[in-house]
């Protein structure tokens, strides 16, 4: 019997793409709605806020040109905010001398920025989800650039600390939108490559910040000293703002929804109780409440969770949807980010103490020591999406294994008298560590965000970055305590080597913890069932019939 049209289509058409795992609203075939994006005859490019597929840059004419500029613009925003977290590391002593301030105030210039930044990320991420990522990106960039100019003109330590908090607000508004726009503007392999470029950018920014800070202090253009570390952001921010205004896709507003202010208050209190003691943990006279406030954060977090569940049950828009908090990938991803970045920050901090205080490296030479780590990080980040499928599925486990191996190598080299303090041995171990870190940063964010609904992408990316920031603060505090206890008031290179080895043991434990917590891909079981059947043979009848078959099921990391 002759093939029916339905059978002919079954032969010629490829099988439909697998919909995402979480919700049908994020798939390539949104639910039908009158005149809704994704309906028959509607434009192919849809914005995620409308419940359709992620918006992909157009591939023709001016749209293609904007698509080519979009990635550099997004990465430029991420680069500026990350670089600013590191550029003042080498400028802090100069700021202390110039503004005639004490050690505590000069440290607040750096730690206050990190603390405020981490506290605000989830809230600002949700603001982008509710009111549009484009507007939030531009507003954050404008505030960050303006605050940088004001910081460069500050005449007192108190003013500088306050302006740094304003700068942190701008960075916190901007940064989650970068990850959200990467997730919603690209699909498939293009998205993997975009996240790889993001990881490479973060690695380059961390070292570039320290190098640029040292170069600017050494050159001292126009006699501006440390002020150039802030003023360099002004022309870069203005140029980036102009490019972003013409490049970022315009995002239709979602249905009216109010920000969960009660959730913001509860979460901010919980995070403040958890992280504020970290600012005082290494002081000479730690207050008694230093170790009690983190315990008080637990009931605050429990109250936040109960409020979010109740708000969701009433049909409201919670700050962090309870379904996402129950998602194993999000939970394991956040725990991994906390452990991994704690070890990373602890290594940077204590190694800088060893190089500058113990081995008497000048600031620029100490910054240059991290260059092999940065180069390996960038190379591994770009390599990650190009790995073959058998390795691609386990890229996080590979990365964290290499990172832990490099940390153990550095610990062994520090303990052995023949290699302790040897620059080439140190740089070799840092290269191995950097390669492992490069395989573990952007794939981690990509794994967590891969199936995140577009309407929640900035909130989830903000939560991940908050975990990373808390991890960094915690890692610096723990390793600084271990380092200072092991040093015990001694001086000299040998004493600092011993203290660094003790701190490095803590870093090694954190690296192994990140390896144990890393999300892993689920098995790909074969699913058998009945449903509309397609096949290469002739078909009979007026339409699709029922049949049985098998299809691979691809799971997300757990």
XYZ file of C-alpha atoms in Angstrom:
558
model
C 0.000 0.000 0.000
C 1.289 3.507 -0.764
C 2.794 5.540 2.007
C 0.517 8.058 3.630
C 1.722 11.653 4.114
C 2.132 10.994 7.801
C 4.369 8.018 7.130
C 6.396 9.988 4.613
C 7.030 12.690 7.178
C 8.018 10.057 9.676
C 10.717 8.849 7.316
C 12.149 12.215 6.313
C 11.916 14.273 9.457
C 14.446 13.865 12.275
C 13.136 12.976 15.707
C 12.099 15.955 17.807
C 14.627 17.435 20.208
C 14.451 16.350 23.809
C 12.750 19.019 25.929
C 14.599 20.371 28.961
C 14.309 18.469 32.175
C 12.680 21.020 34.433
C 9.651 22.740 32.961
C 7.898 22.772 29.618
C 8.014 26.567 29.578
C 11.724 26.556 28.869
C 11.677 24.098 25.989
C 11.889 24.719 22.290
C 8.111 24.245 21.988
C 6.335 26.602 24.425
C 2.721 26.104 25.375
C 0.373 27.567 22.771
C -1.069 30.995 23.503
C -2.748 33.570 21.306
C -0.080 35.707 19.643
C 2.519 34.367 22.067
C 6.124 33.974 21.053
C 6.608 30.486 19.799
C 3.123 30.197 18.350
C 2.778 29.391 14.659
C 3.796 32.385 12.630
C 5.473 34.160 15.525
C 9.060 35.431 15.241
C 11.754 32.816 15.754
C 13.618 34.865 18.342
C 11.817 34.719 21.674
C 12.671 36.224 24.982
C 12.900 33.907 27.968
C 10.700 36.126 30.048
C 7.796 35.133 27.846
C 8.291 31.445 28.601
C 9.747 30.487 25.222
C 13.155 29.223 24.245
C 16.235 31.252 25.081
C 16.695 34.216 22.822
C 19.409 33.518 20.284
C 21.082 36.349 18.400
C 19.877 36.661 14.853
C 22.194 35.369 12.189
C 21.519 37.829 9.399
C 22.545 41.418 8.714
C 22.832 43.748 11.665
C 21.639 41.014 14.027
C 24.647 38.849 13.175
C 26.976 41.782 13.810
C 25.354 42.437 17.186
C 25.627 38.741 18.006
C 29.374 38.826 17.404
C 29.761 41.813 19.741
C 27.427 40.468 22.434
C 29.878 37.979 23.949
C 32.795 40.473 24.286
C 30.429 42.987 25.895
C 29.154 40.478 28.461
C 32.647 39.208 29.210
C 33.896 42.784 29.515
C 31.368 43.442 32.264
C 32.428 40.307 34.145
C 36.106 41.185 33.657
C 35.718 44.646 35.214
C 33.919 43.447 38.341
C 36.303 40.547 39.008
C 39.433 42.576 38.274
C 38.331 45.202 40.783
C 38.285 42.551 43.509
C 42.016 41.947 42.966
C 43.491 45.240 41.753
C 43.623 46.740 45.257
C 45.523 43.816 46.807
C 48.860 45.415 45.926
C 47.599 48.989 46.441
C 46.356 48.572 50.031
C 49.664 49.574 51.714
C 49.871 52.702 49.546
C 46.267 53.645 50.387
C 47.046 53.245 54.089
C 50.017 55.589 53.823
C 48.323 58.146 51.569
C 45.131 58.496 53.629
C 46.918 58.170 57.012
C 44.687 55.353 58.144
C 45.111 52.155 60.105
C 45.272 48.546 59.020
C 41.619 47.853 59.877
C 40.258 50.646 57.671
C 42.532 49.752 54.766
C 41.357 46.138 54.970
C 37.717 47.304 54.973
C 38.336 48.956 51.612
C 38.808 45.429 50.207
C 36.776 43.190 52.508
C 33.815 45.598 52.677
C 33.518 45.434 48.894
C 33.584 41.626 48.906
C 31.053 41.374 51.749
C 28.542 43.833 50.244
C 28.941 42.230 46.836
C 28.200 38.764 48.175
C 25.196 39.894 50.226
C 23.449 41.545 47.281
C 23.910 39.032 44.467
C 20.773 36.934 44.952
C 18.554 40.005 45.294
C 20.017 41.786 42.285
C 19.837 38.594 40.260
C 16.116 38.329 40.954
C 15.666 42.008 40.019
C 17.110 41.185 36.606
C 14.740 38.238 36.236
C 11.735 40.429 37.056
C 12.562 43.638 35.193
C 14.870 42.586 32.378
C 18.533 41.626 32.211
C 19.448 44.353 29.712
C 18.285 47.214 31.913
C 19.879 45.699 35.012
C 23.206 45.216 33.199
C 23.264 48.840 32.018
C 22.197 50.220 35.405
C 24.814 48.172 37.237
C 27.552 49.177 34.806
C 26.636 52.880 35.065
C 26.652 52.746 38.875
C 29.918 50.790 38.981
C 31.660 53.258 36.645
C 30.372 56.337 38.485
C 31.382 54.897 41.862
C 34.854 54.099 40.477
C 35.282 57.764 39.538
C 34.147 58.839 43.003
C 36.543 56.349 44.660
C 39.406 57.805 42.649
C 38.557 61.268 43.997
C 38.039 60.228 47.650
C 39.967 62.241 50.235
C 39.437 60.110 53.351
C 39.357 56.456 54.283
C 35.763 56.721 55.529
C 34.593 58.193 52.224
C 36.520 55.554 50.283
C 34.934 52.709 52.269
C 31.441 54.096 51.678
C 32.070 54.602 47.963
C 33.458 51.083 47.691
C 30.142 49.793 49.057
C 28.373 51.758 46.312
C 30.770 50.266 43.770
C 29.964 46.795 45.135
C 26.258 47.492 44.602
C 26.919 48.313 40.946
C 28.997 45.159 40.508
C 26.321 43.041 42.203
C 23.615 44.384 39.880
C 25.767 43.801 36.791
C 27.371 40.407 37.397
C 24.348 38.043 37.636
C 22.992 39.460 34.388
C 26.159 38.321 32.590
C 25.555 34.673 33.457
C 21.822 34.979 32.796
C 22.363 36.514 29.345
C 24.958 33.869 28.491
C 22.454 31.170 29.427
C 19.520 32.697 27.551
C 21.314 34.080 24.481
C 23.114 30.921 23.360
C 22.200 27.273 22.931
C 24.021 23.965 22.516
C 27.702 24.072 21.682
C 27.639 27.852 21.338
C 26.532 28.104 24.947
C 29.304 25.727 26.042
C 31.873 27.852 24.220
C 30.412 31.035 25.718
C 30.724 29.639 29.248
C 34.257 28.483 28.447
C 35.139 32.020 27.391
C 33.526 33.269 30.608
C 35.732 30.982 32.696
C 38.841 32.089 30.821
C 37.859 35.713 31.388
C 37.481 35.220 35.137
C 40.908 33.595 35.372
C 42.535 36.326 33.318
C 40.818 39.084 35.316
C 42.026 37.776 38.678
C 45.690 37.909 37.697
C 45.353 40.965 35.461
C 43.983 42.864 38.457
C 47.076 42.186 40.531
C 49.449 42.826 37.626
C 47.707 46.030 36.594
C 47.705 47.260 40.175
C 51.455 46.714 40.418
C 52.135 48.335 37.034
C 50.010 51.407 37.803
C 51.684 51.898 41.171
C 55.135 51.557 39.613
C 54.368 53.928 36.713
C 52.413 56.407 38.881
C 50.884 58.325 35.926
C 50.235 62.018 36.686
C 51.223 61.396 40.298
C 47.820 59.839 41.018
C 49.307 56.853 42.883
C 46.608 54.375 44.068
C 43.809 56.452 42.543
C 44.612 55.088 39.087
C 43.422 51.660 40.276
C 39.901 53.148 40.343
C 40.126 55.713 37.561
C 41.120 53.059 35.002
C 37.519 51.813 35.215
C 36.053 55.113 33.996
C 37.035 55.089 30.284
C 36.633 51.306 30.128
C 33.171 51.516 31.682
C 32.048 54.339 29.373
C 33.165 52.418 26.286
C 31.520 49.221 27.489
C 28.264 51.030 28.314
C 28.070 52.455 24.790
C 28.655 49.035 23.239
C 26.153 47.357 25.569
C 23.427 49.914 24.822
C 23.552 48.981 21.131
C 24.224 45.263 21.564
C 22.226 43.753 24.410
C 18.848 42.368 23.296
C 15.808 44.301 24.436
C 13.889 42.153 26.865
C 10.086 42.367 27.157
C 8.911 42.845 30.727
C 7.443 39.851 32.475
C 3.994 39.880 33.953
C 3.900 42.366 36.854
C 5.589 40.891 39.909
C 6.904 42.492 43.059
C 10.282 41.832 44.581
C 10.051 39.599 47.645
C 11.132 42.263 50.166
C 10.515 40.034 53.188
C 12.700 37.367 51.615
C 15.362 39.978 50.875
C 15.362 41.088 54.529
C 15.507 37.551 55.938
C 18.222 36.379 53.559
C 20.328 39.516 54.056
C 20.144 39.124 57.839
C 21.114 35.453 57.590
C 24.065 36.121 55.291
C 25.176 39.106 57.367
C 25.163 37.010 60.542
C 27.149 34.341 58.724
C 29.779 36.542 57.080
C 30.208 39.653 59.261
C 32.321 37.842 61.886
C 34.769 36.919 59.128
C 35.852 40.570 59.021
C 37.041 40.347 62.643
C 38.161 36.738 62.868
C 41.862 37.459 62.328
C 42.095 40.573 64.489
C 44.421 40.725 67.505
C 41.491 40.857 69.972
C 38.526 38.961 68.592
C 35.201 39.832 70.284
C 33.354 37.011 72.019
C 30.429 37.282 69.623
C 32.666 36.401 66.672
C 31.787 32.722 66.911
C 28.151 33.088 68.038
C 26.706 35.078 65.128
C 27.116 32.263 62.561
C 24.972 30.058 64.821
C 22.245 32.711 64.802
C 22.238 32.618 61.004
C 20.738 29.107 61.098
C 17.281 30.122 62.422
C 17.337 33.104 60.054
C 17.948 30.763 57.111
C 15.171 28.454 58.345
C 12.769 31.411 58.543
C 13.767 32.449 55.020
C 13.069 28.955 53.700
C 9.639 28.803 55.372
C 8.729 32.222 53.999
C 9.747 31.261 50.460
C 7.623 28.107 50.586
C 4.599 30.004 51.891
C 4.966 32.749 49.278
C 5.241 30.179 46.499
C 2.126 28.379 47.778
C 0.202 31.683 47.605
C 1.201 32.155 43.969
C 3.789 34.867 44.639
C 7.288 35.241 43.183
C 9.832 34.112 45.794
C 13.391 35.360 45.834
C 14.632 31.782 45.390
C 11.920 29.352 44.225
C 11.712 26.342 46.582
C 11.848 23.954 43.620
C 15.304 25.266 42.750
C 16.491 24.876 46.324
C 15.388 21.224 46.184
C 17.190 20.621 42.892
C 20.189 18.344 43.597
C 22.247 20.036 40.880
C 21.744 23.492 42.413
C 22.413 22.273 45.952
C 25.531 20.299 45.056
C 26.700 23.058 42.748
C 26.418 25.663 45.502
C 28.226 23.448 48.020
C 30.965 22.728 45.482
C 31.382 26.425 44.696
C 31.708 27.221 48.402
C 34.406 24.586 49.010
C 36.285 25.199 45.765
C 36.468 28.990 46.048
C 37.361 28.752 49.733
C 40.451 26.752 48.806
C 41.235 28.992 45.845
C 41.070 32.216 47.882
C 42.982 30.684 50.781
C 45.789 29.654 48.436
C 46.014 33.122 46.869
C 46.006 34.858 50.245
C 48.562 32.735 52.097
C 50.881 32.380 49.103
C 50.952 36.174 48.805
C 51.924 36.367 52.498
C 54.732 33.867 51.896
C 56.052 35.659 48.825
C 55.910 39.232 50.146
C 56.538 38.819 53.886
C 58.617 35.638 53.932
C 60.572 35.660 50.661
C 60.553 39.483 50.337
C 59.188 39.609 46.796
C 58.179 43.107 45.648
C 54.438 43.398 44.837
C 54.858 43.196 41.071
C 57.129 40.138 41.262
C 54.694 38.438 43.637
C 51.854 39.100 41.195
C 53.914 37.730 38.300
C 54.379 34.460 40.202
C 50.688 33.720 39.636
C 51.004 34.140 35.855
C 51.509 30.391 35.099
C 48.381 29.599 37.106
C 46.381 32.175 35.142
C 47.668 30.971 31.764
C 46.856 27.341 32.605
C 43.426 28.410 33.876
C 42.606 30.216 30.625
C 43.862 27.304 28.492
C 41.844 24.720 30.444
C 38.699 26.873 30.357
C 38.898 27.054 26.565
C 39.689 23.331 26.318
C 36.774 22.164 28.500
C 33.981 22.388 25.870
C 36.215 20.740 23.254
C 36.743 17.529 25.210
C 35.343 14.382 23.632
C 32.023 13.110 25.039
C 33.459 10.418 27.354
C 35.614 13.059 29.061
C 33.110 15.904 28.703
C 30.630 14.133 30.973
C 33.236 13.914 33.750
C 35.015 17.242 33.223
C 34.281 18.454 36.767
C 35.678 15.300 38.378
C 38.766 15.540 36.152
C 39.263 19.214 36.955
C 38.949 18.878 40.714
C 41.193 15.798 40.708
C 43.915 17.728 38.869
C 43.430 20.674 41.236
C 43.812 18.455 44.306
C 46.874 16.754 42.794
C 48.513 20.120 42.128
C 47.787 21.265 45.679
C 49.331 18.075 47.082
C 52.367 18.625 44.837
C 52.746 22.168 46.170
C 52.420 20.924 49.760
C 55.084 18.262 49.215
C 57.393 20.794 47.559
C 56.932 23.157 50.508
C 57.711 20.473 53.106
C 60.820 19.100 51.373
C 63.952 21.137 52.201
C 65.363 20.590 48.699
C 62.401 22.273 46.985
C 61.052 24.657 49.644
C 61.137 28.177 48.255
C 62.296 27.053 44.803
C 60.603 29.346 42.311
C 60.431 26.872 39.410
C 58.941 24.106 41.550
C 56.398 26.585 42.847
C 55.431 27.726 39.351
C 55.134 24.116 38.126
C 52.718 23.247 40.926
C 50.734 26.441 40.293
C 50.445 25.506 36.611
C 48.895 22.144 37.535
C 46.537 23.834 40.001
C 45.512 26.437 37.431
C 44.741 23.781 34.824
C 42.510 21.899 37.255
C 40.738 25.096 38.309
C 40.118 26.004 34.672
C 38.317 22.692 34.141
C 36.238 23.271 37.266
C 34.858 26.826 37.119
C 32.901 27.485 33.928
C 31.728 23.824 33.587
C 30.379 24.051 37.147
C 28.279 27.143 36.406
C 27.224 25.684 33.057
C 26.141 22.400 34.681
C 23.972 24.177 37.247
C 22.445 26.673 34.800
C 21.975 24.239 31.899
C 18.368 23.334 32.703
C 17.509 26.342 34.843
C 14.291 28.016 33.643
C 15.149 31.274 31.907
C 12.911 33.211 34.278
C 15.117 32.117 37.212
C 18.546 32.164 35.548
C 19.864 35.358 37.154
C 18.593 34.352 40.603
C 20.358 30.981 40.377
C 23.565 32.531 39.035
C 23.404 35.049 41.893
C 23.012 32.208 44.386
C 26.015 30.400 42.899
C 28.135 33.535 43.022
C 27.001 34.201 46.599
C 28.184 30.721 47.574
C 31.501 31.474 45.874
C 31.878 34.806 47.708
C 31.055 33.262 51.086
C 33.540 30.513 50.297
C 36.233 33.063 49.480
C 35.677 34.941 52.751
C 35.590 31.696 54.720
C 38.703 30.351 52.991
C 40.718 33.501 53.664
C 39.647 33.521 57.320
C 40.420 29.853 57.964
C 43.776 29.826 56.193
C 44.780 33.151 57.781
C 44.047 31.737 61.241
C 46.051 28.592 60.513
C 48.894 30.640 59.020
C 49.093 33.069 61.960
C 48.921 30.292 64.572
C 51.689 28.344 62.821
C 53.822 31.472 62.418
C 53.518 32.291 66.111
C 55.338 35.617 65.943
C 58.408 34.171 64.242
C 60.076 35.894 61.313
C 62.177 34.819 58.362
C 61.692 32.717 55.263
C 61.802 29.371 57.093
C 59.084 30.336 59.561
C 56.862 31.552 56.745
C 57.460 28.308 54.824
C 56.244 26.317 57.829
C 53.190 28.550 58.238
C 52.366 28.282 54.543
C 52.628 24.476 54.699
C 50.127 24.410 57.576
C 47.704 26.654 55.676
C 48.222 24.612 52.521
C 47.096 21.485 54.374
C 43.749 23.219 54.958
C 43.617 24.225 51.280
C 44.230 20.584 50.312
C 41.299 19.421 52.441
C 39.061 22.002 50.758
C 40.214 20.825 47.319
C 39.356 17.227 48.219
C 35.978 18.341 49.588
C 35.184 20.098 46.293
C 36.051 16.882 44.459
C 33.705 14.879 46.685
C 30.825 17.343 46.288
C 31.125 17.998 42.546
C 27.926 17.358 40.531
C 28.179 14.174 38.515
C 26.249 13.136 35.424
C 23.418 10.684 35.924
C 23.482 7.375 34.046
C 21.737 7.362 30.687
C 19.172 4.590 31.047
C 17.153 3.324 28.134
C 13.491 4.149 28.436
C 10.933 1.878 26.787
C 7.303 2.740 26.319
C 4.427 3.098 23.941
C 3.572 6.170 21.948
C 3.483 7.617 18.449
C 5.757 5.417 16.370
C 8.091 6.456 13.584
C 10.340 4.221 11.555
C 12.064 3.698 8.245
C 9.456 1.322 6.837
C 6.139 1.973 5.071
C 3.185 2.984 7.180
C -0.480 2.253 6.844
C -3.560 4.003 8.065
C -4.672 7.588 8.311
C -2.247 8.777 10.957
C 0.313 7.880 13.628
C -0.221 4.620 15.402
C 1.073 3.224 18.640
C 4.303 1.363 18.790
C 7.131 0.565 21.114
C 10.695 1.712 20.912
C 13.706 2.816 22.878
C 15.292 6.195 23.274
C 18.346 7.326 25.236
C 17.605 9.619 28.106
C 20.193 12.234 28.885
C 20.321 13.383 32.476
C 21.809 16.500 33.980
C 24.577 16.422 36.578
C 23.518 15.513 40.058
